[in-house]
XYZ file of N, CA and C in Angstrom:
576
model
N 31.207 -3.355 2.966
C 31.707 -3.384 4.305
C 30.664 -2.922 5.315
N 30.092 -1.858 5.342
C 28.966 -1.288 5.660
C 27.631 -2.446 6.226
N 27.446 -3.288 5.692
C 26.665 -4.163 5.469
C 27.134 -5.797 6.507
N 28.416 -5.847 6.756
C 28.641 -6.365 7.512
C 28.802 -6.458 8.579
N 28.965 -5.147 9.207
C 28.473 -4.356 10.679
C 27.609 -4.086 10.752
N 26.627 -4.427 10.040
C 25.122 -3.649 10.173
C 24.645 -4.997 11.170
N 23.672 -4.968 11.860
C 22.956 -5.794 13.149
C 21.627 -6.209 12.333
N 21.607 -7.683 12.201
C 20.403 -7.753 11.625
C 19.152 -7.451 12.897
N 18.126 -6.980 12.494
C 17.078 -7.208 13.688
C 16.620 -8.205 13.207
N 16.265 -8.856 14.928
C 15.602 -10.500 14.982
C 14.171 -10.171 15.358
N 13.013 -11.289 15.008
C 11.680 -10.906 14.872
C 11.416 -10.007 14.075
N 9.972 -10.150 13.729
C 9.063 -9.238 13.501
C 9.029 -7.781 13.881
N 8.595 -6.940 13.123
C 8.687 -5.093 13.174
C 6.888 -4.786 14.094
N 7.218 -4.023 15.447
C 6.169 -4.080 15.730
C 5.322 -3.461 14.782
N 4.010 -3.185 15.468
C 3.230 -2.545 14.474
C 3.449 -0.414 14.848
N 4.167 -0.138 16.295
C 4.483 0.862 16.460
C 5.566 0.882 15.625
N 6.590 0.191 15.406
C 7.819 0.575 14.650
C 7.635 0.833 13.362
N 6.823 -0.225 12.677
C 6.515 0.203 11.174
C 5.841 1.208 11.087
N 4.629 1.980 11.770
C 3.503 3.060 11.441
C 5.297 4.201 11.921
N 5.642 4.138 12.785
C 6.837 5.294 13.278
C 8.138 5.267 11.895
N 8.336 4.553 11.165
C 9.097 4.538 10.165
C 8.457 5.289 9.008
N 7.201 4.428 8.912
C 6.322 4.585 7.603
C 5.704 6.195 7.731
N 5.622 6.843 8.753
C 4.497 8.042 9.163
C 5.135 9.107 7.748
N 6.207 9.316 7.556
C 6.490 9.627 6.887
C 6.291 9.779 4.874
N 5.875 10.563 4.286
C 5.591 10.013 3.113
C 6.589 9.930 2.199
N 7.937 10.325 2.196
C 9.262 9.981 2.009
C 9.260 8.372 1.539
N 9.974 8.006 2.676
C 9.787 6.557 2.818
C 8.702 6.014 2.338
N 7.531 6.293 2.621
C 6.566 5.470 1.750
C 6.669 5.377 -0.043
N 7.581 6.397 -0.309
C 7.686 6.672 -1.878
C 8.844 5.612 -2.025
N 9.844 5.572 -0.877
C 10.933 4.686 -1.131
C 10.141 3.551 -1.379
N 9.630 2.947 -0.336
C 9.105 1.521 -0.815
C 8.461 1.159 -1.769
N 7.550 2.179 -2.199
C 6.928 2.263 -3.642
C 7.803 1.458 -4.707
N 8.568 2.334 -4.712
C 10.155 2.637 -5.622
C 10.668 1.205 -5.820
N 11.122 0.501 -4.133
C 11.433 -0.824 -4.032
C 10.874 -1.864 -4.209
N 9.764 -1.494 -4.145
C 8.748 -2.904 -4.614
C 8.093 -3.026 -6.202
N 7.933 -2.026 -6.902
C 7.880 -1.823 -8.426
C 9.359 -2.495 -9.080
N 10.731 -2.199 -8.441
C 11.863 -2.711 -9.025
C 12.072 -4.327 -8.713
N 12.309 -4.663 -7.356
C 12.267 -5.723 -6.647
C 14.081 -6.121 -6.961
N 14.697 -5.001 -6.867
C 16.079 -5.090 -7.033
C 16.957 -4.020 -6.147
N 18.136 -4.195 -6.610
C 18.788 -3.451 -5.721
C 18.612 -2.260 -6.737
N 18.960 -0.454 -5.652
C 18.500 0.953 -6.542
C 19.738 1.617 -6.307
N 19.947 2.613 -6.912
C 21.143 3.557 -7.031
C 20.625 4.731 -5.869
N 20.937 5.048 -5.104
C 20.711 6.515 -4.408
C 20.002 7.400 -5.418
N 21.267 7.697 -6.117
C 20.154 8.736 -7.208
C 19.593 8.614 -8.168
N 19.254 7.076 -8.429
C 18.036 6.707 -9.303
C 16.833 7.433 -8.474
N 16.901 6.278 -7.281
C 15.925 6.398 -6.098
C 15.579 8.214 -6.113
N 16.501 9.133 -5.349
C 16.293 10.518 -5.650
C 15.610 11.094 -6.142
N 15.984 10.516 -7.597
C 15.388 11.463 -8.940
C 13.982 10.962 -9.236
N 13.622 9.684 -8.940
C 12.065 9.360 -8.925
C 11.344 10.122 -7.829
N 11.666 10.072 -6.445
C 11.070 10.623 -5.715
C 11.014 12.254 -5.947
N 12.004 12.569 -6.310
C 11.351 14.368 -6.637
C 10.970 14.410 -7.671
N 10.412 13.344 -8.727
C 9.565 13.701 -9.575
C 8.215 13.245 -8.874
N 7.952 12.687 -8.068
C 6.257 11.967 -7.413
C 6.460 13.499 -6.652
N 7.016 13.648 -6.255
C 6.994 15.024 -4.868
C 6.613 16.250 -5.832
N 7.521 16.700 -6.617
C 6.961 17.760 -7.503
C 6.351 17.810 -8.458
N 6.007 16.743 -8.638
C 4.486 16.352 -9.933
C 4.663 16.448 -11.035
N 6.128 16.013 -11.298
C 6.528 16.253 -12.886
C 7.203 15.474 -13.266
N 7.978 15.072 -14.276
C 8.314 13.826 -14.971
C 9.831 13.786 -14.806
N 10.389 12.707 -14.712
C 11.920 12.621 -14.394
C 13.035 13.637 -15.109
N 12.930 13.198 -16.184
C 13.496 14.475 -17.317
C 13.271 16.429 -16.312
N 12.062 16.441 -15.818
C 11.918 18.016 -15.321
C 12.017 18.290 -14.001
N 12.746 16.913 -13.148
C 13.470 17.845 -11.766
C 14.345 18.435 -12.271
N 14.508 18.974 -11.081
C 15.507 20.208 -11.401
C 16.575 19.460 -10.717
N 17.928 20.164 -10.646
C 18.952 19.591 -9.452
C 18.668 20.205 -7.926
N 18.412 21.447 -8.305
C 18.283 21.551 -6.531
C 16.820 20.537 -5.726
N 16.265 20.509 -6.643
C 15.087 18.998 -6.186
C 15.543 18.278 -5.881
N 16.405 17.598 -6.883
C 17.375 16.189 -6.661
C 18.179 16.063 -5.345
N 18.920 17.486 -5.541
C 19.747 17.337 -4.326
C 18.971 17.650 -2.909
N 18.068 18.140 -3.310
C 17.041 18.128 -1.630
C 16.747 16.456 -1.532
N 16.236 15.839 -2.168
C 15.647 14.341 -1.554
C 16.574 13.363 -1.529
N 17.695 13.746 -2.172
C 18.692 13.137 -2.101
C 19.847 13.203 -0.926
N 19.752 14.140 -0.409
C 20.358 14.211 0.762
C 19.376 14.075 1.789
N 18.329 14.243 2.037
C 17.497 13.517 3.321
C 17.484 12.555 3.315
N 17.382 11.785 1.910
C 17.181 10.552 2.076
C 18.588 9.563 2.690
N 20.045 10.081 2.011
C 20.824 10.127 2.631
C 21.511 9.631 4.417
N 21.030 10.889 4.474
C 21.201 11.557 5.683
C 20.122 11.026 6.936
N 19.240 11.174 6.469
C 17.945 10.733 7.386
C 17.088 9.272 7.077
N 16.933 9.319 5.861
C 15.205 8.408 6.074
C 15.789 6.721 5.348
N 16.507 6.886 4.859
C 17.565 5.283 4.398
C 18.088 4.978 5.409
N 18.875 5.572 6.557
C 19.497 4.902 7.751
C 18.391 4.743 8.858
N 17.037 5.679 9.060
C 16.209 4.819 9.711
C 15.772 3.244 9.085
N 15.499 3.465 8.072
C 14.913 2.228 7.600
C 15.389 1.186 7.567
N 17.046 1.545 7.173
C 17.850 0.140 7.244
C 17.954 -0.409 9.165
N 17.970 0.526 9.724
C 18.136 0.388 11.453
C 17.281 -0.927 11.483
N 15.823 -0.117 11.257
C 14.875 -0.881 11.376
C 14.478 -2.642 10.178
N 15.593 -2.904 9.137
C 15.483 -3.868 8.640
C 14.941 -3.823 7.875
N 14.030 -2.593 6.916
C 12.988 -2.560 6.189
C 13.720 -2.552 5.004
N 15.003 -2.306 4.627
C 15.657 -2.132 3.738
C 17.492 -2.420 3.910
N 17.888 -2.713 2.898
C 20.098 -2.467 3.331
C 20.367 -1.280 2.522
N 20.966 -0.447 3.319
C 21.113 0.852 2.625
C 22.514 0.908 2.982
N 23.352 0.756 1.736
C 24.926 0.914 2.293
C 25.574 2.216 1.607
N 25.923 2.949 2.512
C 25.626 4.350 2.313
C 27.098 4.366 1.121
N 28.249 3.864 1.873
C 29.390 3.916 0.524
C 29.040 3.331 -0.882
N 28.464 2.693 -0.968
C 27.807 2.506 -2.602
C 26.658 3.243 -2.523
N 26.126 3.473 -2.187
C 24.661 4.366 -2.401
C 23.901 3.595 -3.388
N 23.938 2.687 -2.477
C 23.082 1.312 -3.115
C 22.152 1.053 -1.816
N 20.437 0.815 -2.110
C 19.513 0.614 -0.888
C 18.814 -1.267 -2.109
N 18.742 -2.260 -1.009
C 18.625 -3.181 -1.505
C 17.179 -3.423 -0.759
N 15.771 -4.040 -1.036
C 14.667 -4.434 -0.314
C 15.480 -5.751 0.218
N 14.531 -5.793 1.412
C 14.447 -7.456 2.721
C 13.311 -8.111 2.695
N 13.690 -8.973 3.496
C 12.539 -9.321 4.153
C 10.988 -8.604 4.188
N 11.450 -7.961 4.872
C 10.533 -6.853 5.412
C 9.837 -6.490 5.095
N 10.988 -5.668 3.379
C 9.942 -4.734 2.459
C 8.764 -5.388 1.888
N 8.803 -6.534 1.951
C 8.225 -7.319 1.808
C 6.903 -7.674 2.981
N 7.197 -8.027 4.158
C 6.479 -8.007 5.052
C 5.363 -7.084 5.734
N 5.806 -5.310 5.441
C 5.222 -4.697 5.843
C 3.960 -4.117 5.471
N 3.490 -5.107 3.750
C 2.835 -4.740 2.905
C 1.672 -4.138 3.223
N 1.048 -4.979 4.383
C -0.549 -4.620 5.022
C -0.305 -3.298 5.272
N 0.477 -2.759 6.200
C 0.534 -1.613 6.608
C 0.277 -0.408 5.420
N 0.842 -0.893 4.476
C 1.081 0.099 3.566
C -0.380 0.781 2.679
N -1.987 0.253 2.857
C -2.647 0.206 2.166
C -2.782 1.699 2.092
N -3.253 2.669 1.210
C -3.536 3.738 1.247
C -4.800 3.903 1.581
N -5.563 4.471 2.360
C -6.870 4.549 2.662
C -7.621 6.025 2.309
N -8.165 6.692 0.954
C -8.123 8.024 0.948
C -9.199 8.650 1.993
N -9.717 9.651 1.904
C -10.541 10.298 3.125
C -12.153 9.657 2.330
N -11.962 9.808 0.935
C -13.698 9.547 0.391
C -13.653 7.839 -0.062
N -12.885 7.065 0.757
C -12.717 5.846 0.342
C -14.278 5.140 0.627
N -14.605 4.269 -0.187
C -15.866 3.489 -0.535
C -15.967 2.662 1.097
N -17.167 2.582 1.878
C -16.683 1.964 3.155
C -17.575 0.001 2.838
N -16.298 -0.733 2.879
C -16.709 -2.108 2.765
C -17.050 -2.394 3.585
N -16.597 -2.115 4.514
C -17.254 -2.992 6.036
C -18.800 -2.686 6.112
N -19.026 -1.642 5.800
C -20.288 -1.306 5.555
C -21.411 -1.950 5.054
N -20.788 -2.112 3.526
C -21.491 -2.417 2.642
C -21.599 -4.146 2.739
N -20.878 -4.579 3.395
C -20.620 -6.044 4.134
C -21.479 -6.577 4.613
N -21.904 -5.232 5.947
C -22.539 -5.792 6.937
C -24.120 -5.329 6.509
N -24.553 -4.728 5.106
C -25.543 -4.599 4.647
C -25.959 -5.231 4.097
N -25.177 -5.988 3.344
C -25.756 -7.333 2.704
C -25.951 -7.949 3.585
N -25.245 -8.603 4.576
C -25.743 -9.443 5.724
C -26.978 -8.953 6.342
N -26.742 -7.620 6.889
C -28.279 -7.638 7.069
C -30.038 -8.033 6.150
N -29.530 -8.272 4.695
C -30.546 -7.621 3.780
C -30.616 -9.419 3.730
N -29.272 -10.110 3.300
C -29.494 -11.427 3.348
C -30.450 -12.075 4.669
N -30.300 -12.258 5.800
C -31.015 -12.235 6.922
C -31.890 -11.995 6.850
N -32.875 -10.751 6.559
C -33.737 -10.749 6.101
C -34.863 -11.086 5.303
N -34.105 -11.515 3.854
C -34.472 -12.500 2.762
C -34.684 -14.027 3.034
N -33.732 -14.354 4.285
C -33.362 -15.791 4.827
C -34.921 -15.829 5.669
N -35.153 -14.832 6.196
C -36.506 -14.632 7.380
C -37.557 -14.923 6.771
N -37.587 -13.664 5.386
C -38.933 -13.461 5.152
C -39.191 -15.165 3.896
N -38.274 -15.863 3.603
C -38.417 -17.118 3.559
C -38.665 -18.113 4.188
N -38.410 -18.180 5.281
C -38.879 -19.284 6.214
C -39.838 -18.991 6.424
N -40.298 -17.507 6.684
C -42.348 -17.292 6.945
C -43.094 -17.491 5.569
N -42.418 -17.489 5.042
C -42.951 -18.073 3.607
C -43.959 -16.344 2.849
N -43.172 -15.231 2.916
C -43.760 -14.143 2.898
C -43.744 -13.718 1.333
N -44.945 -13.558 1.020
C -45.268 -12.774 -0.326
C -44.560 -11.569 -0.650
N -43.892 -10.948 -1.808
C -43.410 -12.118 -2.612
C -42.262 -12.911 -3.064
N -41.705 -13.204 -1.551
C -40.311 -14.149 -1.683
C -40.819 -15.044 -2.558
N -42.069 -15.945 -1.894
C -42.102 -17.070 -2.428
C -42.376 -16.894 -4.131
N -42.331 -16.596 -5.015
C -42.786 -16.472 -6.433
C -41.250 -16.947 -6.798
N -39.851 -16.894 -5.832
C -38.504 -17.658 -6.603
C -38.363 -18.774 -5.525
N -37.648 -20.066 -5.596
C -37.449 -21.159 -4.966
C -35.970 -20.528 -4.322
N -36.498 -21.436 -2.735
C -35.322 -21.091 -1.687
C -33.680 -21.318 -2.564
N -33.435 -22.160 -3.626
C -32.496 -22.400 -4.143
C -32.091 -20.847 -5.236
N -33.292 -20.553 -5.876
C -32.308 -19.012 -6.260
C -32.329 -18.075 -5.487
N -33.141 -18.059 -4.445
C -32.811 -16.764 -3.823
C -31.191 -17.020 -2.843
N -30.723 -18.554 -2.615
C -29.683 -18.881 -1.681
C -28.651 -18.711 -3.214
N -28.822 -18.900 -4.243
C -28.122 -18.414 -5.435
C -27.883 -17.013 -5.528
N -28.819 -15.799 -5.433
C -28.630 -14.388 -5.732
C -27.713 -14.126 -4.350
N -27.908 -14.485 -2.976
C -27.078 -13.895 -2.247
C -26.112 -14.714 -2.368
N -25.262 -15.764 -1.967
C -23.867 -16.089 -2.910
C -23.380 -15.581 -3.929
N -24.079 -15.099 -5.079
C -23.708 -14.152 -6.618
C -23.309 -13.183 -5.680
N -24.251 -12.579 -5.502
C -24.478 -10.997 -4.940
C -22.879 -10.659 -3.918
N -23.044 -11.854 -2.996
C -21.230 -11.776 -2.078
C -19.980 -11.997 -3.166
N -20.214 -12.754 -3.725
C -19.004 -13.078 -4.533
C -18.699 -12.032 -5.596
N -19.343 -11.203 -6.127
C -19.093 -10.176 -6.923
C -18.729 -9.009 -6.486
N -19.530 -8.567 -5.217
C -19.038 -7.573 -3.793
C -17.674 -8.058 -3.654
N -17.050 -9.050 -3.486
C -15.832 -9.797 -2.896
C -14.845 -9.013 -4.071
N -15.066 -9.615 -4.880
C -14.447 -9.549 -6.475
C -13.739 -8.059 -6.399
N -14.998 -7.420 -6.142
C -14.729 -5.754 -6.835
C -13.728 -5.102 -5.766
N -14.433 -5.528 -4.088
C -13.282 -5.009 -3.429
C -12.114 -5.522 -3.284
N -12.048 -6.830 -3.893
C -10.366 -7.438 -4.111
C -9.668 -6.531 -5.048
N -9.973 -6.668 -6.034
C -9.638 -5.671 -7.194
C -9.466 -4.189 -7.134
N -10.028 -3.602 -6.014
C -9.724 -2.105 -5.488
C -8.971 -2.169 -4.517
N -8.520 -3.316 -4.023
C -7.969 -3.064 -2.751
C -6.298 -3.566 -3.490
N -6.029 -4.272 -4.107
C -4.678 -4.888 -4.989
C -4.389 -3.470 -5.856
N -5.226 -2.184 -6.364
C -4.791 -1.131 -7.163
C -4.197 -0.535 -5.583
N -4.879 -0.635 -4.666
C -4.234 0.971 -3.845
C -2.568 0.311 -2.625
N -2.188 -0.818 -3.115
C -0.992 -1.078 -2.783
C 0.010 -0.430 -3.187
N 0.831 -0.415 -2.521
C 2.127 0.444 -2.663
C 3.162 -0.338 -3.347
N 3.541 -0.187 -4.678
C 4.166 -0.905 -5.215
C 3.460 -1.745 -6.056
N 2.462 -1.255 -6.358
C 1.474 -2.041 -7.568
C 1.803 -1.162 -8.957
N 1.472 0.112 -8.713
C 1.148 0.733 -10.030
C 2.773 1.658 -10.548
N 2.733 2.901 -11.310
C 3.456 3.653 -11.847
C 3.897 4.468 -10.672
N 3.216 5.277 -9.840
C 3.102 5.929 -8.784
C 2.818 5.552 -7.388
N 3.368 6.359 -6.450
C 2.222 5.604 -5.095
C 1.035 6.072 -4.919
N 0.035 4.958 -4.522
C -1.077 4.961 -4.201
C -1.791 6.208 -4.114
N -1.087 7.339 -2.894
C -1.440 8.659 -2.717
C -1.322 9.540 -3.718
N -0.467 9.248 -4.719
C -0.830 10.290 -5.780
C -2.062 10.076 -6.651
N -2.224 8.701 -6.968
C -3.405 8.427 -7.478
C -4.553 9.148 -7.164
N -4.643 9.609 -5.871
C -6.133 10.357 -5.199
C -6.041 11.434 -4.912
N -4.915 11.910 -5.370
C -4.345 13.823 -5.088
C -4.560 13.831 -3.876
N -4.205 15.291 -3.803
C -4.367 15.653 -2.526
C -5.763 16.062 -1.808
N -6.999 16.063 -2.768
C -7.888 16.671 -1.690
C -8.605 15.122 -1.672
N -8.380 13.775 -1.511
C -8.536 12.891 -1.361
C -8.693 11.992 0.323
C-alpha cells in the first residue's frame, strides 16, 4: 500500500541530490548491499550486514544493540530519504527496500576515490607528453630513434596506451560499489 502513494520522481537525480543523499556512508553501504543482491532485501537482512561492514566483524558477531542501532536509522532516517529521492522503494510496513532505476543510474557517482589513489590523469597526460616527443624526435630523424622503424615505435605507443587503458579499467571496475564482498571503502581502511 505504501508504495502506491509513494510519488514517483520524474527525470534524472541532480548531481546535488545524489552527492546530498549519498554524503552519507550509511547509504552508501545500502547500495553496496543492493547492487551485490540485485533483489528485493529484508530491513534486517539489510541491518545486520551493515553493522557488520560498520563494526568490522562478521555477521554471526553483531551484537543486537548494533543491529538495533542501524536498524532503526536506517528505518527512521536514511531508507525514507532515499526512497523520496527514487534511489530505492522502501516500504516501511514490509520492511522490504527494493533497488530502481536509479540504483542503478547513480553508479558513476559512487566510485570510491581513496586519498593515496594512483593519479591517471596524470599518468595519461605523460604518456602523451613522452609520445609527442617520440613523434618529434622522429620526424627530425634524431639518433637514436632512428635504429627502430616509424612503424614500431607507432606500435610501442599504441601497446604502451592500451595496456595503461587495460590496468586502469580493471582498477577502476574493483573500486565500484557493488562489485565486491564489501564496499569499496573498506577495502582501503581507514587511513586510506
Amino acid at each position: 500500500m505504501a508504495q502506491q502513494q509513494r510519488n514517483e520522481p520524474d527525470g534524472p537525480l541532480s548531481k546535488g541530490e545524489v552527492f546530498e543523499v549519498l554524503r552519507n556512508q550509511r547509504r552508501r553501504y545500502v547500495l553496496q548491499f543492493l547492487k551485490q543482491d540485485g533483489r528485493p532485501v529484508e530491513l534486517g537482512d539489510l541491518a545486520q550486514q551493515i553493522a557488520a561492514w560498520e563494526y568490522e566483524t562478521t555477521l554471526d558477531g553483531v551484537t543486537p544493540e548494533q543491529r538495533k542501532r542501524v536498524y532503526t536509522t536506517l528505518q527512521q532516517t536514511h531508507l525514507p530519504k532515499m526512497d523520496t529521492a527514487g534511489i530505492l522503494e522502501f516500504d516501511s510496513d514490509r520492511g522490504v527496500i527494493e533497488p530502481t532505476d536509479r540504483t542503478r543510474d547513480i553508479s558513476v557517482y559512487l566510485e570510491i576515490v581513496p586519498g593515496s589513489e594512483f593519479a591517471w590523469r596524470e599518468l595519461y597526460l605523460s604518456l602523451g607528453a613522452i609520445s609527442c616527443a617520440l613523434v618529434a624526435a622522429l620526424w627530425l630523424r634524431i639518433y637514436p630513434m632512428t635504429l627502430l622503424s616509424d612503424l614500431t615505435w607507432a606500435a610501442i605507443i599504441a601497446v604502451t596506451f592500451t595496456v595503461t587503458a587495460i590496468v586502469h579499467i580493471y582498477h577502476e571496475r574493483n573500486m565500484r560499489v557493488g562489485q565486491g564482498e564489501q564496499p569499496p571503502e573498506l577495502s582501503y581502511g581507514a587511513d586510506d
